PDB file of C-alpha atoms in Angstrom:
ATOM      1  CA  MET A 962      28.520 -13.590  45.437  1.00  0.00           C
ATOM      2  CA  GLU A 963      26.777 -13.562  42.069  1.00  0.00           C
ATOM      3  CA  ARG A 964      26.299 -10.148  40.535  1.00  0.00           C
ATOM      4  CA  GLY A 965      22.989 -10.369  38.757  1.00  0.00           C
ATOM      5  CA  SER A 966      19.637  -8.742  38.831  1.00  0.00           C
ATOM      6  CA  SER A 967      17.873  -9.351  42.088  1.00  0.00           C
ATOM      7  CA  LYS A 968      14.741  -7.638  40.862  1.00  0.00           C
ATOM      8  CA  HIS A 969      13.320 -10.680  39.059  1.00  0.00           C
ATOM      9  CA  SER A 970      13.753 -14.397  39.137  1.00  0.00           C
ATOM     10  CA  PRO A 971      15.684 -16.091  36.287  1.00  0.00           C
ATOM     11  CA  ARG A 972      12.398 -17.404  34.844  1.00  0.00           C
ATOM     12  CA  VAL A 973      10.900 -13.906  34.705  1.00  0.00           C
ATOM     13  CA  ASP A 974      14.131 -12.546  33.198  1.00  0.00           C
ATOM     14  CA  ASP A 975      13.914 -15.175  30.418  1.00  0.00           C
ATOM     15  CA  ASN A 976      10.284 -14.304  29.717  1.00  0.00           C
ATOM     16  CA  MET A 977      11.093 -10.597  29.589  1.00  0.00           C
ATOM     17  CA  SER A 978      13.970 -11.190  27.161  1.00  0.00           C
ATOM     18  CA  GLN A 979      11.612 -13.110  24.848  1.00  0.00           C
ATOM     19  CA  ASP A 980       9.170 -10.198  24.895  1.00  0.00           C
ATOM     20  CA  VAL A 981      11.737  -7.858  23.367  1.00  0.00           C
ATOM     21  CA  SER A 982      13.608 -10.368  21.187  1.00  0.00           C
ATOM     22  CA  GLY A 983      11.754  -9.262  18.043  1.00  0.00           C
ATOM     23  CA  LEU A 984      12.740  -5.671  18.646  1.00  0.00           C
ATOM     24  CA  VAL A 985      16.371  -6.512  19.392  1.00  0.00           C
ATOM     25  CA  GLN A 986      17.087  -9.081  16.674  1.00  0.00           C
ATOM     26  CA  GLY A 987      16.549  -6.718  13.780  1.00  0.00           C
ATOM     27  CA  PRO A 988      14.705  -7.169  10.504  1.00  0.00           C
ATOM     28  CA  GLY A 989      14.271 -10.621   9.099  1.00  0.00           C
ATOM     29  CA  ALA A 990      11.726 -12.289   6.883  1.00  0.00           C
ATOM     30  CA  GLY A 991       8.878 -10.869   8.955  1.00  0.00           C
ATOM     31  CA  GLY A 992      10.446  -7.532   9.749  1.00  0.00           C
ATOM     32  CA  SER A 993      11.614  -6.484  13.174  1.00  0.00           C
ATOM     33  CA  ARG A 994       8.274  -7.244  14.772  1.00  0.00           C
ATOM     34  CA  VAL A 995       8.045 -10.988  15.213  1.00  0.00           C
ATOM     35  CA  GLU A 996       4.648 -11.288  16.842  1.00  0.00           C
ATOM     36  CA  GLU A 997       1.573 -10.288  14.882  1.00  0.00           C
ATOM     37  CA  PHE A 998       0.279  -8.019  17.636  1.00  0.00           C
ATOM     38  CA  ARG A 999       3.431  -5.887  17.238  1.00  0.00           C
ATOM     39  CA  GLN A1000       2.680  -5.107  13.563  1.00  0.00           C
ATOM     40  CA  PRO A1001       1.594  -1.484  13.139  1.00  0.00           C
ATOM     41  CA  GLU A1002      -1.964  -1.067  11.990  1.00  0.00           C
ATOM     42  CA  PRO A1003      -2.428   0.375   8.499  1.00  0.00           C
ATOM     43  CA  ALA A1004      -3.937   3.794   8.025  1.00  0.00           C
ATOM     44  CA  GLY A1005      -7.680   3.950   7.448  1.00  0.00           C
ATOM     45  CA  GLU A1006      -9.178   4.348   4.012  1.00  0.00           C
ATOM     46  CA  ASP A1007      -9.723   8.069   4.482  1.00  0.00           C
ATOM     47  CA  GLN A1008      -6.285   8.649   6.020  1.00  0.00           C
ATOM     48  CA  PRO A1009      -3.201   9.718   4.049  1.00  0.00           C
ATOM     49  CA  GLU A1010      -0.324   7.287   3.665  1.00  0.00           C
ATOM     50  CA  PRO A1011       2.327   8.012   6.305  1.00  0.00           C
ATOM     51  CA  LYS A1012       5.489   9.650   5.046  1.00  0.00           C
ATOM     52  CA  THR A1013       8.976   9.016   6.244  1.00  0.00           C
ATOM     53  CA  LEU A1014       9.615  12.747   6.469  1.00  0.00           C
ATOM     54  CA  THR A1015       7.736  15.416   8.319  1.00  0.00           C
ATOM     55  CA  ALA A1016       6.113  18.341   6.559  1.00  0.00           C
ATOM     56  CA  GLY A1017       8.018  21.574   6.215  1.00  0.00           C
ATOM     57  CA  ALA A1018      11.519  22.540   5.282  1.00  0.00           C
ATOM     58  CA  SER A1019      14.160  19.859   5.402  1.00  0.00           C
ATOM     59  CA  ARG A1020      17.197  20.296   7.593  1.00  0.00           C
ATOM     60  CA  GLY A1021      19.369  18.620   4.996  1.00  0.00           C
ATOM     61  CA  GLY A1022      20.295  15.010   4.724  1.00  0.00           C
ATOM     62  CA  ASN A1023      19.082  14.421   1.202  1.00  0.00           C
ATOM     63  CA  PRO A1024      21.729  12.993  -1.114  1.00  0.00           C
ATOM     64  CA  GLN A1025      23.487  15.346  -3.486  1.00  0.00           C
ATOM     65  CA  GLY A1026      21.655  15.437  -6.815  1.00  0.00           C
ATOM     66  CA  MET A1027      18.244  14.368  -5.429  1.00  0.00           C
ATOM     67  CA  SER A1028      15.386  16.306  -3.924  1.00  0.00           C
ATOM     68  CA  MET A1029      13.591  15.065  -0.844  1.00  0.00           C
ATOM     69  CA  ASP A1030      10.527  14.219  -2.980  1.00  0.00           C
ATOM     70  CA  GLU A1031      12.698  12.019  -5.212  1.00  0.00           C
ATOM     71  CA  VAL A1032      14.178  10.312  -2.170  1.00  0.00           C
ATOM     72  CA  GLU A1033      10.674   9.697  -0.840  1.00  0.00           C
ATOM     73  CA  ALA A1034       9.437   8.333  -4.197  1.00  0.00           C
ATOM     74  CA  ARG A1035      12.429   5.978  -4.558  1.00  0.00           C
ATOM     75  CA  SER A1036      11.947   4.807  -1.002  1.00  0.00           C
ATOM     76  CA  ARG A1037       8.275   4.142  -1.712  1.00  0.00           C
ATOM     77  CA  LEU A1038       9.239   2.064  -4.756  1.00  0.00           C
ATOM     78  CA  GLY A1039      11.754   0.111  -2.680  1.00  0.00           C
ATOM     79  CA  LYS A1040       9.085  -0.652  -0.118  1.00  0.00           C
ATOM     80  CA  PHE A1041       7.329  -2.913  -2.626  1.00  0.00           C
ATOM     81  CA  ILE A1042      10.426  -4.536  -4.209  1.00  0.00           C
ATOM     82  CA  THR A1043      12.102  -6.837  -1.711  1.00  0.00           C
ATOM     83  CA  MET A1044      15.629  -8.233  -1.905  1.00  0.00           C
ATOM     84  CA  THR A1045      14.276 -11.611  -3.056  1.00  0.00           C
ATOM     85  CA  ALA A1046      13.325 -10.053  -6.414  1.00  0.00           C
ATOM     86  CA  LEU A1047      16.797  -8.662  -7.055  1.00  0.00           C
ATOM     87  CA  PRO A1048      18.628  -9.239  -9.265  1.00  0.00           C
ATOM     88  CA  GLY A1049      15.670  -9.669 -11.537  1.00  0.00           C
ATOM     89  CA  ASP A1050      13.914  -8.633 -14.701  1.00  0.00           C
ATOM     90  CA  ARG A1051      10.628  -6.821 -15.228  1.00  0.00           C
ATOM     91  CA  ASP A1052       8.502  -9.944 -14.699  1.00  0.00           C
ATOM     92  CA  ALA A1053      10.213 -10.815 -11.408  1.00  0.00           C
ATOM     93  CA  LEU A1054       9.847  -7.241 -10.155  1.00  0.00           C
ATOM     94  CA  LEU A1055       6.173  -7.132 -11.111  1.00  0.00           C
ATOM     95  CA  ALA A1056       5.451 -10.467  -9.437  1.00  0.00           C
ATOM     96  CA  ASN A1057       7.244  -9.337  -6.278  1.00  0.00           C
ATOM     97  CA  ALA A1058       5.458  -5.979  -6.202  1.00  0.00           C
ATOM     98  CA  ARG A1059       2.068  -7.664  -6.611  1.00  0.00           C
ATOM     99  CA  GLU A1060       2.992 -10.125  -3.860  1.00  0.00           C
ATOM    100  CA  ASN A1061       3.789  -7.164  -1.601  1.00  0.00           C
ATOM    101  CA  GLN A1062       0.440  -5.529  -2.454  1.00  0.00           C
ATOM    102  CA  ALA A1063       1.904  -2.570  -4.312  1.00  0.00           C
ATOM    103  CA  PRO A1064      -0.546   0.166  -5.328  1.00  0.00           C
ATOM    104  CA  ALA A1065      -1.704   0.443  -8.932  1.00  0.00           C
ATOM    105  CA  ASP A1066       0.610   3.368  -9.774  1.00  0.00           C
ATOM    106  CA  VAL A1067       3.707   1.391  -8.743  1.00  0.00           C
ATOM    107  CA  ILE A1068       2.566  -1.619 -10.792  1.00  0.00           C
ATOM    108  CA  ALA A1069       1.851   0.625 -13.790  1.00  0.00           C
ATOM    109  CA  SER A1070       5.306   2.203 -13.639  1.00  0.00           C
ATOM    110  CA  LEU A1071       7.017  -1.203 -13.341  1.00  0.00           C
ATOM    111  CA  GLU A1072       5.083  -2.407 -16.407  1.00  0.00           C
ATOM    112  CA  THR A1073       6.826   0.303 -18.457  1.00  0.00           C
ATOM    113  CA  LEU A1074      10.263  -1.228 -17.819  1.00  0.00           C
ATOM    114  CA  PRO A1075      11.927  -2.779 -20.896  1.00  0.00           C
ATOM    115  CA  ASP A1076      11.641  -6.536 -21.155  1.00  0.00           C
ATOM    116  CA  GLY A1077      14.810  -8.627 -20.827  1.00  0.00           C
ATOM    117  CA  THR A1078      16.842  -6.186 -18.735  1.00  0.00           C
ATOM    118  CA  HIS A1079      18.088  -7.423 -15.350  1.00  0.00           C
ATOM    119  CA  TYR A1080      18.287  -4.974 -12.464  1.00  0.00           C
ATOM    120  CA  GLN A1081      20.664  -5.409  -9.541  1.00  0.00           C
ATOM    121  CA  THR A1082      19.308  -2.727  -7.173  1.00  0.00           C
ATOM    122  CA  VAL A1083      16.239  -0.606  -6.557  1.00  0.00           C
ATOM    123  CA  SER A1084      18.329   2.405  -7.619  1.00  0.00           C
ATOM    124  CA  GLU A1085      18.808   0.821 -11.056  1.00  0.00           C
ATOM    125  CA  VAL A1086      15.055   0.252 -11.319  1.00  0.00           C
ATOM    126  CA  TRP A1087      14.448   3.845 -10.237  1.00  0.00           C
ATOM    127  CA  ALA A1088      16.868   5.149 -12.877  1.00  0.00           C
ATOM    128  CA  ALA A1089      15.227   2.998 -15.578  1.00  0.00           C
ATOM    129  CA  LEU A1090      11.886   4.544 -14.643  1.00  0.00           C
ATOM    130  CA  GLY A1091      13.340   8.014 -15.247  1.00  0.00           C
ATOM    131  CA  GLY A1092      14.227   8.935 -11.680  1.00  0.00           C
ATOM    132  CA  LYS A1093      17.462  10.608 -10.638  1.00  0.00           C
ATOM    133  CA  ASN A1094      19.899   8.976  -8.248  1.00  0.00           C
ATOM    134  CA  GLU A1095      22.472  10.705  -6.076  1.00  0.00           C
ATOM    135  CA  THR A1096      25.536  12.012  -7.863  1.00  0.00           C
ATOM    136  CA  THR A1097      27.988  11.137  -5.086  1.00  0.00           C
ATOM    137  CA  ARG A1098      27.271   8.415  -2.579  1.00  0.00           C
ATOM    138  CA  TRP A1099      29.577   9.505   0.286  1.00  0.00           C
TER     139      TRP A1099
END
């Protein structure tokens, strides 16, 4: 006797597995949402940009040597610099940020980076912009 799901037919099981494949496979070139209809809609023009953290006091979790606002700002910078731009110099970072539709303040801060310096990580870019990184990683 075969021990399988008797709730659906094999064809329906295959279709159901395809429906969730984008959520199960993890992030790729298009993010974790493969189909366009799964992309979250952006906030309206009069709506604030969503934050990763909720308002109010933090229950901890921020790295030693950084405040939660600094973590949020570095994360926001990293949202517009993808891994394809790293390692890269100022021009590569600017081109990548513009390609990812970075806001004007992010572009302006990246334009202040020194020319000719190659950055390996977003944390290095953040430090070059005057931000503080964590003092101990683990």
